[in-house]
Coordinates of C-alpha atoms and ligand atoms in Angstrom, one line a residue:
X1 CA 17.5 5.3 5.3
X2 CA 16.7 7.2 1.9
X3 CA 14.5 9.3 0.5
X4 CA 15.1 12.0 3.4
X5 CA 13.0 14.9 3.1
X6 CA 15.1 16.1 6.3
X7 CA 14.8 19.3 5.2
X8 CA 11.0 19.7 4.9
X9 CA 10.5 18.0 8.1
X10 CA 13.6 20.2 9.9
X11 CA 11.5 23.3 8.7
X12 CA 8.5 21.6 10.2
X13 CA 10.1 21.0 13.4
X14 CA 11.2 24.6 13.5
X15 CA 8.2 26.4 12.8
X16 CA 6.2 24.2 15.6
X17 CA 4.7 21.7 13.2
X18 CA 1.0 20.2 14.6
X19 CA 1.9 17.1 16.6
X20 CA -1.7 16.3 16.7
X21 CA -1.5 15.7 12.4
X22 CA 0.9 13.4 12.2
X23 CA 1.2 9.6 12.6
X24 CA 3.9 7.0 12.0
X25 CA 2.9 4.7 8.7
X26 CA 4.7 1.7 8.0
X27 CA 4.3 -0.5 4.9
X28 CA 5.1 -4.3 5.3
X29 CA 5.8 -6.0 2.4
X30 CA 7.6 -9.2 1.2
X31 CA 10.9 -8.1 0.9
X32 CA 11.0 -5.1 2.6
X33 CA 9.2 -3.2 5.6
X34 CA 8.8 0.5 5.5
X35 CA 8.5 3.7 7.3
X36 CA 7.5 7.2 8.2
X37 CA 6.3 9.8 9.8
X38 CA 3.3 11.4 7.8
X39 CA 1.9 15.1 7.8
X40 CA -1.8 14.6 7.4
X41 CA -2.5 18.1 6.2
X42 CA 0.1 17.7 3.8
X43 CA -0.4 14.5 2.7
X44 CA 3.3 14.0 2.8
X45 CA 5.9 12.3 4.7
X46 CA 7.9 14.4 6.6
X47 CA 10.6 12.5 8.1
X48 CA 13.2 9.9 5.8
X49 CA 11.5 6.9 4.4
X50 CA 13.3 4.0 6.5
X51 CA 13.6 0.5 4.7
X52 CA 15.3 -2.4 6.1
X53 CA 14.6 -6.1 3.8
X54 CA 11.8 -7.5 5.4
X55 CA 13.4 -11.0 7.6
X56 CA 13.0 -14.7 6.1
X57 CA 11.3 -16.2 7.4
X58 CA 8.9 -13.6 7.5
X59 CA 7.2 -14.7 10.7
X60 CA 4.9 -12.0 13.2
X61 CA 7.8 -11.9 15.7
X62 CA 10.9 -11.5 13.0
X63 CA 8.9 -8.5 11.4
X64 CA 7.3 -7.1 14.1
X65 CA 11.1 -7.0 15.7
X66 CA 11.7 -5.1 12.5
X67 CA 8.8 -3.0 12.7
X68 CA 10.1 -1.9 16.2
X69 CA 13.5 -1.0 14.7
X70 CA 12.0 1.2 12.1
X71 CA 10.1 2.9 14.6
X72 CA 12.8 3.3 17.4
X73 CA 14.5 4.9 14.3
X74 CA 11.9 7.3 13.3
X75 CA 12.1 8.0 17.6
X76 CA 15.8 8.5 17.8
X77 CA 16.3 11.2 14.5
X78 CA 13.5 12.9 16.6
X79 CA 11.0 12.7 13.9
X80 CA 8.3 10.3 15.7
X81 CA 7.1 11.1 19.6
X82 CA 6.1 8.4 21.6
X83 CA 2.1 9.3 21.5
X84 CA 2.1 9.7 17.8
X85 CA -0.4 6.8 16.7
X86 CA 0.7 4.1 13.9
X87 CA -0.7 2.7 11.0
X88 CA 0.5 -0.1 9.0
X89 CA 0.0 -2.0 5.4
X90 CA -0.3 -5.6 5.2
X91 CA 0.3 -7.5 2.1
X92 CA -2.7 -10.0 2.9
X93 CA -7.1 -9.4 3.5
X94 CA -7.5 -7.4 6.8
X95 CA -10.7 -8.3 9.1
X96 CA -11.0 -7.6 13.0
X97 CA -7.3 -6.7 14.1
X98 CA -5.9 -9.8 12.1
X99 CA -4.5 -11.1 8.6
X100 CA -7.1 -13.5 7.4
X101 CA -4.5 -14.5 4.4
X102 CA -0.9 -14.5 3.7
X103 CA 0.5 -14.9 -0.2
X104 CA 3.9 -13.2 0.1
X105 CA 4.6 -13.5 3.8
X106 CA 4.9 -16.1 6.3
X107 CA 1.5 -18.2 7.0
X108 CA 2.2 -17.8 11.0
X109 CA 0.7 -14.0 10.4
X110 CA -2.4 -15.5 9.3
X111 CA -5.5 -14.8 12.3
X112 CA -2.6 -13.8 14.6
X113 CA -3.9 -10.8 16.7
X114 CA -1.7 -8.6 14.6
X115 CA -3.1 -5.6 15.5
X116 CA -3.1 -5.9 19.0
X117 CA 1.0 -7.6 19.0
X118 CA 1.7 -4.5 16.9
X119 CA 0.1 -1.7 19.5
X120 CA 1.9 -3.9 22.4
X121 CA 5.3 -3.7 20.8
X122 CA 5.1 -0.2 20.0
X123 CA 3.4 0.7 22.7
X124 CA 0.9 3.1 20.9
X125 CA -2.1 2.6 19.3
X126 CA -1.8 0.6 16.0
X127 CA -4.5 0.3 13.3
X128 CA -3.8 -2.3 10.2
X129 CA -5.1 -2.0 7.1
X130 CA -4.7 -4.0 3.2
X131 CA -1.3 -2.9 2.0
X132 CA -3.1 -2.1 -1.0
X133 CA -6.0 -0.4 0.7
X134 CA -4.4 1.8 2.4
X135 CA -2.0 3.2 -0.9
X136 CA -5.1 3.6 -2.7
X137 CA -6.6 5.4 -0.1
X138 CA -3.6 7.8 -0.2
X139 CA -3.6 8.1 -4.1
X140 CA -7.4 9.1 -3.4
X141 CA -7.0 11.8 -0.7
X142 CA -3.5 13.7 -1.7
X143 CA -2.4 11.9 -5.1
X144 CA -3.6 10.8 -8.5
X145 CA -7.1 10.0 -8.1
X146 CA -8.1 13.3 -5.5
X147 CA -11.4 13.8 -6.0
X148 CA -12.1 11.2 -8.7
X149 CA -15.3 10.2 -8.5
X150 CA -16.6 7.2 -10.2
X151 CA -15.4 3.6 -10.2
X152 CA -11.2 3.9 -9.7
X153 CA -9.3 0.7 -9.4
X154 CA -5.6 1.0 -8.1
X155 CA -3.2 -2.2 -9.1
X156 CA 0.2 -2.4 -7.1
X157 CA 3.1 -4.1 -8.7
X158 CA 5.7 -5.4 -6.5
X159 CA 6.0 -9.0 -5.4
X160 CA 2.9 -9.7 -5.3
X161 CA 0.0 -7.7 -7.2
X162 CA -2.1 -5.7 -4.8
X163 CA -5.4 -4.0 -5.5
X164 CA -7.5 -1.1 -4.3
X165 CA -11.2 -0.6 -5.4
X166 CA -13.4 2.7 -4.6
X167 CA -16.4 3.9 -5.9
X168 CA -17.5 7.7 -5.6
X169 CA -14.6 8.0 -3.0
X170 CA -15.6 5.0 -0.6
X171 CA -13.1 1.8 -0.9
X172 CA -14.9 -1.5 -1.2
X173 CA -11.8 -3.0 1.1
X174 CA -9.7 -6.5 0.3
X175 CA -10.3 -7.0 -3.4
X176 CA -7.4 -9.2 -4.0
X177 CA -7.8 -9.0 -7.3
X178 CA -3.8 -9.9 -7.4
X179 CA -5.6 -13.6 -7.3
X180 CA -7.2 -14.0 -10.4
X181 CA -7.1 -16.4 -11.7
X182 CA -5.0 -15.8 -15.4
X183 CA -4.1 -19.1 -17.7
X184 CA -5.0 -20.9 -15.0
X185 CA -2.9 -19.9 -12.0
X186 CA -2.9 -17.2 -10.0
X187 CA -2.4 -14.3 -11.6
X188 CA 0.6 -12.4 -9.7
X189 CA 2.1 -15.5 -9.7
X190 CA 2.9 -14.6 -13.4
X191 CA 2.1 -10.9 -13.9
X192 CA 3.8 -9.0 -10.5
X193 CA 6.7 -6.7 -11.2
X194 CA 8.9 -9.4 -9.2
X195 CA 7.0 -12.3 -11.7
X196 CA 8.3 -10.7 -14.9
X197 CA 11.6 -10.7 -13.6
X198 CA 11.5 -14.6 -12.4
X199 CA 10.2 -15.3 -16.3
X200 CA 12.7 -13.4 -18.0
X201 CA 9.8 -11.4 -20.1
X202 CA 10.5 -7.9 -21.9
X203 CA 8.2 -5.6 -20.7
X204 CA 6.2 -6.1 -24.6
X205 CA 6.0 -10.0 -23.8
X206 CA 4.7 -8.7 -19.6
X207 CA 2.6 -5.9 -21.3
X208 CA 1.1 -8.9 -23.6
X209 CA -0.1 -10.7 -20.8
X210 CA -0.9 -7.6 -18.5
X211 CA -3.5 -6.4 -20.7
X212 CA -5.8 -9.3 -20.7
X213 CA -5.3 -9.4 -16.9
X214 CA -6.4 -5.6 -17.3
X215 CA -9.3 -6.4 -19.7
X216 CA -10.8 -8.8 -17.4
X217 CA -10.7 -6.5 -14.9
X218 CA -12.2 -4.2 -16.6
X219 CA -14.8 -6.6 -18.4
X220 CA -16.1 -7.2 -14.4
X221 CA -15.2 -3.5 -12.9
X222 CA -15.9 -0.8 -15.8
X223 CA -12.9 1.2 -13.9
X224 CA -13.3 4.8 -14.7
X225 CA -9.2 5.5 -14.2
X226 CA -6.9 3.2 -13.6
X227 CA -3.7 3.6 -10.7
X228 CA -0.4 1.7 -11.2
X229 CA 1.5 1.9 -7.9
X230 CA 4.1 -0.5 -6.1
X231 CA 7.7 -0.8 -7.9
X232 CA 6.7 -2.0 -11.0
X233 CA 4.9 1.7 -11.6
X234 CA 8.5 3.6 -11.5
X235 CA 9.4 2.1 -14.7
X236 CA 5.9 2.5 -16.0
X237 CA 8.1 4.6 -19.4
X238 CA 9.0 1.8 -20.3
X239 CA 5.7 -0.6 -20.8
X240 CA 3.2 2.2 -21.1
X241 CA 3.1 2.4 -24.8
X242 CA 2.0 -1.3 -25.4
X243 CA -1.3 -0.7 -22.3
X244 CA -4.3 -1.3 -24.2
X245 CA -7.2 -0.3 -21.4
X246 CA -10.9 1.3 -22.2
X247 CA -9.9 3.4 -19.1
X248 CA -6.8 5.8 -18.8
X249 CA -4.5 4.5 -16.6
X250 CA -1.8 6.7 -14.6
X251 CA 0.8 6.2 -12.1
X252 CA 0.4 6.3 -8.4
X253 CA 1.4 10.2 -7.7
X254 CA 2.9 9.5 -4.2
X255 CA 5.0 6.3 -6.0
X256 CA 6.5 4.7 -3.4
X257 CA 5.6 5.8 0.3
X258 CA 1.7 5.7 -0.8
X259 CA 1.5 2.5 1.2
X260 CA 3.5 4.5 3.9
X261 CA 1.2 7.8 3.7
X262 CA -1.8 5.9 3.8
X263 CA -0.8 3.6 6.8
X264 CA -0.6 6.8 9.0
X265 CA -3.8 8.0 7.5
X266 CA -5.2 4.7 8.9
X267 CA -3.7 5.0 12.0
X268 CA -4.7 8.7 12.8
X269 CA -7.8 8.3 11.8
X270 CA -8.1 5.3 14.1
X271 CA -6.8 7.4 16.8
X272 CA -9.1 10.3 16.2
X273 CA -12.4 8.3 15.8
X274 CA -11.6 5.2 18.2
X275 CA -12.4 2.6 14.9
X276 CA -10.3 0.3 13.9
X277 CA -11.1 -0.4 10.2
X278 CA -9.9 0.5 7.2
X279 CA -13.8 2.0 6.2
X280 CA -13.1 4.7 8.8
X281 CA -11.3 6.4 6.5
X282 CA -14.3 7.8 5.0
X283 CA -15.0 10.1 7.2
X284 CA -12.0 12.0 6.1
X285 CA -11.8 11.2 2.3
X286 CA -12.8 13.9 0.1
X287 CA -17.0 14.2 -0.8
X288 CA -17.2 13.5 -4.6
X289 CA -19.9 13.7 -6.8
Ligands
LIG1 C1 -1.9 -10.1 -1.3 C2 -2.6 -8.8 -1.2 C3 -1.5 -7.7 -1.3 C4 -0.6 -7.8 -2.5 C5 0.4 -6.8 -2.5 C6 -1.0 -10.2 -2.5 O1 -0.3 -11.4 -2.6 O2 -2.8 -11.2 -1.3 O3 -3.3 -8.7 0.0 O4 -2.2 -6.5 -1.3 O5 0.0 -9.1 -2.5 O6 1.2 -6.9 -1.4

């Protein structure tokens, strides 16, 4: 565990916190899988972020085992109930229940009916949603982008490069703009926060390259703010003097447990409407002008 906010979520507890606003979100990623439980009204987890290294090889069954762990977890410190509905973040495109493509995790996951293993393991209902998709959708609601309207364009940098697209507050879902292609390969192949690190490249040589990944995006989007999120936007100090964008850029304001917050946004607002994709969301994002 880390990140406790025990205290917030023991004051919660105490003053009879809403059971009905809260959901368990859970962000799987390539090397690690991550939890919560999530105040919706608050925008803010409310329990300690759980993180275990996300099993190689990374197949449905090994996660999902994980999955279970993190949420029997959240169960046993008390912080999740066994009605409270999931979301989760998966680091591939999302399309009817299943992950229709798999870069950073095993190929086994790929039109497995993930949403439904997921609900039968946890034995609650599960929505799934673009890892990527669903942070961004968090950034929009509670974090750096609230109420932007416009064209906003969030970029997660972790092992993989994951990206987020809304206009005037409704996400055009599974970008994948993380697969550009950039000097002819694909471009989080060389430009993720986990790709800078496998070259060896100070972050002026990464920033280099980063911006004409960042000014073809914005040659074909016309962002009007740009969100870094993932790991590679904790260290953002120390590359955000060489950016070059058109559009301002800023750091995810949730950082990490974005991808956590906006799992359980997914997955209570599955709950609440009885849809299971990630467009449902709208219904509860803010109205922008
Ligand atoms: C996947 C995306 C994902 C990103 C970040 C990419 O390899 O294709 O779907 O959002 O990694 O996890």
């Amino acid at each position: 565990m880390e990140d406790g906010k025990a205290g917030a979520a023991v004051a919660g507890a105490a003053h009879g916190a809403d059971e009905s606003q809260r959901a368990i979100g859970i962000d799987i990623g390539g090397t690690g899988v991550k939890g919560g439980v999530v105040d919706l009204e608050l925008g803010e987890m409310v329990s300690p972020r759980i993180r275990k290294p996300t099993p190689q090889p990374s197949t449905p069954d090994a996660v999902m085992a994980i999955v279970e762990a993190v949420v029997r977890e959240l169960i046993d410190g008390g912080w999740a109930t066994h009605g409270m509905p999931a979301g989760c973040g998966l680091p591939g495109v999302v399309k009817h229940g299943q992950l229709k493509t798999a870069a950073n995790i095993d190929q086994g996951w790929v039109n497995a009916p993930v949403q439904q293993m997921l609900a039968d393991r946890l034995g609650r209902p599960v929505a799934i949603g673009n890892d990527a998709d669903v942070a961004g959708m968090a950034e929009l609601l509670f974090g750096a982008a609230r109420g932007q309207s416009g064209t906003v364009l969030m970029l997660t940098l972790g092992t993989g490069i994951g990206s987020a697209l809304f206009v005037d507050g409704r996400l055009v879902p599974n970008t994948e703009f993380g697969h550009l292609q950039f000097h002819g390969k694909d471009a989080e192949k060389l430009l993720s926060a986990t790709a800078r690190e496998r070259r060896g490249l100070s972050w002026k040589r990464w920033a280099k390259d980063f911006n004409q990944f960042l000014a073809q995006v914005e040659l074909y989007f016309g962002p009007d703010l740009i969100i870094l999120g993932g790991g590679g936007s904790k260290v953002y100090a120390k590359y955000m003097g060489y950016l070059t964008t058109r559009a301002p850029i800023v750091t995810a304001r949730l950082l990490n447990s974005a991808g956590i917050v906006g799992a359980a946004l997914l997955g209570h607002a599955e709950a609440q409407e009885g849809t299971a994709s990630l467009p449902a969301l709208e219904s509860v994002a803010p109205a922008v002008s």
